[in-house]
C-alpha cells in the first residue's frame, strides 16, 4: 500500500487529491485563485505565482484532513498545470511578472510573425506543431512580454512553463540551468524536438526579433519525460504543505495530458478533455506529421509513446458566455434541452469564439451563428453550440484518421461530460460512435498515476491505470439522429472551411481589424492557436 498526492492546477482553481494504491481516492480539496481579465483588452489573461502557491498549500492541508491521514504518510507528489502558461523569472527563479495564462492571446501578432518566418525559412519544427504557430504558445507570449516590458528585460534570466516553475519551487531549485523542463510542455508549445536538435536555432529566433538574442541558451535545463524525477520536496515547502521533506516529485505536464492518462487512454483511443476549452488527446506508436494538429511529441502524455494534441479553444467558455448574456446559468439553460432533437433549432454554430486551435489554427476567427429567427432563445443557442463543438471535434478526428491515427474508442473526459448527459449524446450522434464517459471523477488521477510511479508503487502507467481508473458508461449513437447529423455535418464542414480559409476567409479577420481600429489599436477579441 502506498499513499500519494495528485495535484491539478486548472484555470480558476487547484485540485489536490490523496490516493491510496489499493483503495483509490481517499480525499480531495480545491482552492481558487483569481484570473485577471481586462475589459478593454479581451486577449489579456494573467495569474499570480504567489496566488497559485498559497492555494496549493491551502488545498493540500484540507485534502489531507479530508482523507483522514497524516501528511507524513504521503510518499510522492505530482503536479500538472494549464499550458502554455508562461512566467518570466530572474536568475534566482523569482517571478518578474505574472503568468501569461494559456488563454492569454496578446501574442497573436507575434505568433503570426513566427509562423511567417518559419515558413519562409523552411523551419522543420513548425511542421511538427501543425504548420502554424499559436498565440497560446510559449515563444509568442515571451516575445510579447519582451517587447512590452523594456524596463524589466535586464532582470530576465529565463521563462518557465507553470508545470516546470511549480516543480522547481517545491524542490528548492533556484538555478535556471538546473530546472527540469517538461518534454510535454516544451515539445507542444516551444517547438522543442529532440531529433531536430532541441529548440529552434538562434539564427531563426533572432530573425523573428533581435530581442530573442540569447534566449535559446536561457531556455536550457534538463528536458525530460514524466517518468523522470524532477527533484525532491524541500523542507521549506514540506512545512507549508504539511508533508514529509525529501519525497520525490516527477517532471510535470499539462493538465489535459494527464487527464487523458487518468481517463484510461490506450493506443487507439481519443480522449476529449472537455472543460473551458477542449483538448483532444491520443497516443501513437510512432511520430507522424498531421497538418493543422498542434502537437505531435514523442514522450508526451505517455512517456513510452508519441503524444498527439489537438483541440477547441473554447467549449465551456462558450456555454458560460451564452448563459451570462441571458442573465442565467448553464445549468438553468440546460434544463429541458434533453428534449431537443438533432438539428431542430435551425441554427448552425461555428464555435470560434476564442479562435480556432485545430485544424485551421487561425487566431483571427470569431464565433458565427447562422439561421437566427426572431423566436430563437438562449437555450436554442446553447444546444446549437453543443452541436457546433461536436461538429468541430469531428473535423479534427477526421484529420487525425486521414494521417494514420486510429480512432477506435472515444472517451469524453474533463468536467463537463460528468454533468452534461446531453453533450455526451450529441457527441455520440455527431461522431457516429459510442462515447465512453468515466464512471468516476478522474481529475488529478493522472497526477496520482505519475506520483505512484515516482514512489515505486507501480511498475508501469498501464498497471497503475488498471488499478485506479474507473470503468466507463457507454452512450450509443441514436441511428435517426446520427443520420440527420451526417446531413448537417456536410453543411457545417463547407462553412467551416469557407469562413475559415477559403472564399470567405477574410471576413472575420476584417471585422477584428475594424474593431481594433475603433478601439484605438486595442485587440478586438480573443485570438487562439
PDB file of N, CA and C in Angstrom, residues 183 191-199 223-225 228 298:
ATOM      1  N   UNK A 183       9.146  17.697 -21.296  1.00  0.00           N
ATOM      2  CA  UNK A 183       9.077  17.424 -22.727  1.00  0.00           C
ATOM      3  C   UNK A 183       7.671  17.694 -23.245  1.00  0.00           C
ATOM      4  N   UNK A 191       8.223  24.303 -29.712  1.00  0.00           N
ATOM      5  CA  UNK A 191       8.883  23.714 -30.890  1.00  0.00           C
ATOM      6  C   UNK A 191      10.149  22.939 -30.540  1.00  0.00           C
ATOM      7  N   UNK A 192      10.241  22.452 -29.295  1.00  0.00           N
ATOM      8  CA  UNK A 192      11.385  21.627 -28.917  1.00  0.00           C
ATOM      9  C   UNK A 192      11.214  20.251 -29.537  1.00  0.00           C
ATOM     10  N   UNK A 193      12.273  19.752 -30.169  1.00  0.00           N
ATOM     11  CA  UNK A 193      12.224  18.446 -30.835  1.00  0.00           C
ATOM     12  C   UNK A 193      13.603  17.815 -30.719  1.00  0.00           C
ATOM     13  N   UNK A 194      13.670  16.720 -29.997  1.00  0.00           N
ATOM     14  CA  UNK A 194      14.971  16.093 -29.748  1.00  0.00           C
ATOM     15  C   UNK A 194      15.671  15.724 -31.049  1.00  0.00           C
ATOM     16  N   UNK A 195      14.908  15.213 -32.021  1.00  0.00           N
ATOM     17  CA  UNK A 195      15.509  14.773 -33.284  1.00  0.00           C
ATOM     18  C   UNK A 195      16.010  15.942 -34.127  1.00  0.00           C
ATOM     19  N   UNK A 196      15.487  17.140 -33.877  1.00  0.00           N
ATOM     20  CA  UNK A 196      15.898  18.332 -34.636  1.00  0.00           C
ATOM     21  C   UNK A 196      16.900  19.181 -33.855  1.00  0.00           C
ATOM     22  N   UNK A 197      17.437  18.643 -32.783  1.00  0.00           N
ATOM     23  CA  UNK A 197      18.448  19.366 -32.022  1.00  0.00           C
ATOM     24  C   UNK A 197      17.905  20.220 -30.907  1.00  0.00           C
ATOM     25  N   UNK A 198      16.678  19.973 -30.497  1.00  0.00           N
ATOM     26  CA  UNK A 198      16.097  20.729 -29.392  1.00  0.00           C
ATOM     27  C   UNK A 198      15.269  21.901 -29.874  1.00  0.00           C
ATOM     28  N   UNK A 199      15.519  23.074 -29.321  1.00  0.00           N
ATOM     29  CA  UNK A 199      14.773  24.283 -29.689  1.00  0.00           C
ATOM     30  C   UNK A 199      15.195  24.795 -31.056  1.00  0.00           C
ATOM     31  N   UNK A 223      15.680  18.514 -19.998  1.00  0.00           N
ATOM     32  CA  UNK A 223      14.431  18.183 -20.690  1.00  0.00           C
ATOM     33  C   UNK A 223      14.124  16.703 -20.460  1.00  0.00           C
ATOM     34  N   UNK A 224      12.955  16.411 -19.912  1.00  0.00           N
ATOM     35  CA  UNK A 224      12.685  15.034 -19.503  1.00  0.00           C
ATOM     36  C   UNK A 224      11.194  14.716 -19.580  1.00  0.00           C
ATOM     37  N   UNK A 225      10.896  13.436 -19.677  1.00  0.00           N
ATOM     38  CA  UNK A 225       9.524  12.946 -19.639  1.00  0.00           C
ATOM     39  C   UNK A 225       9.091  12.738 -18.190  1.00  0.00           C
ATOM     40  N   UNK A 228      10.529  10.604 -15.152  1.00  0.00           N
ATOM     41  CA  UNK A 228      11.772  11.029 -14.518  1.00  0.00           C
ATOM     42  C   UNK A 228      11.465  11.888 -13.286  1.00  0.00           C
ATOM     43  N   UNK A 298       6.995  12.894 -29.200  1.00  0.00           N
ATOM     44  CA  UNK A 298       7.377  11.659 -28.512  1.00  0.00           C
ATOM     45  C   UNK A 298       7.613  11.901 -27.024  1.00  0.00           C
TER      46      UNK A 298
END
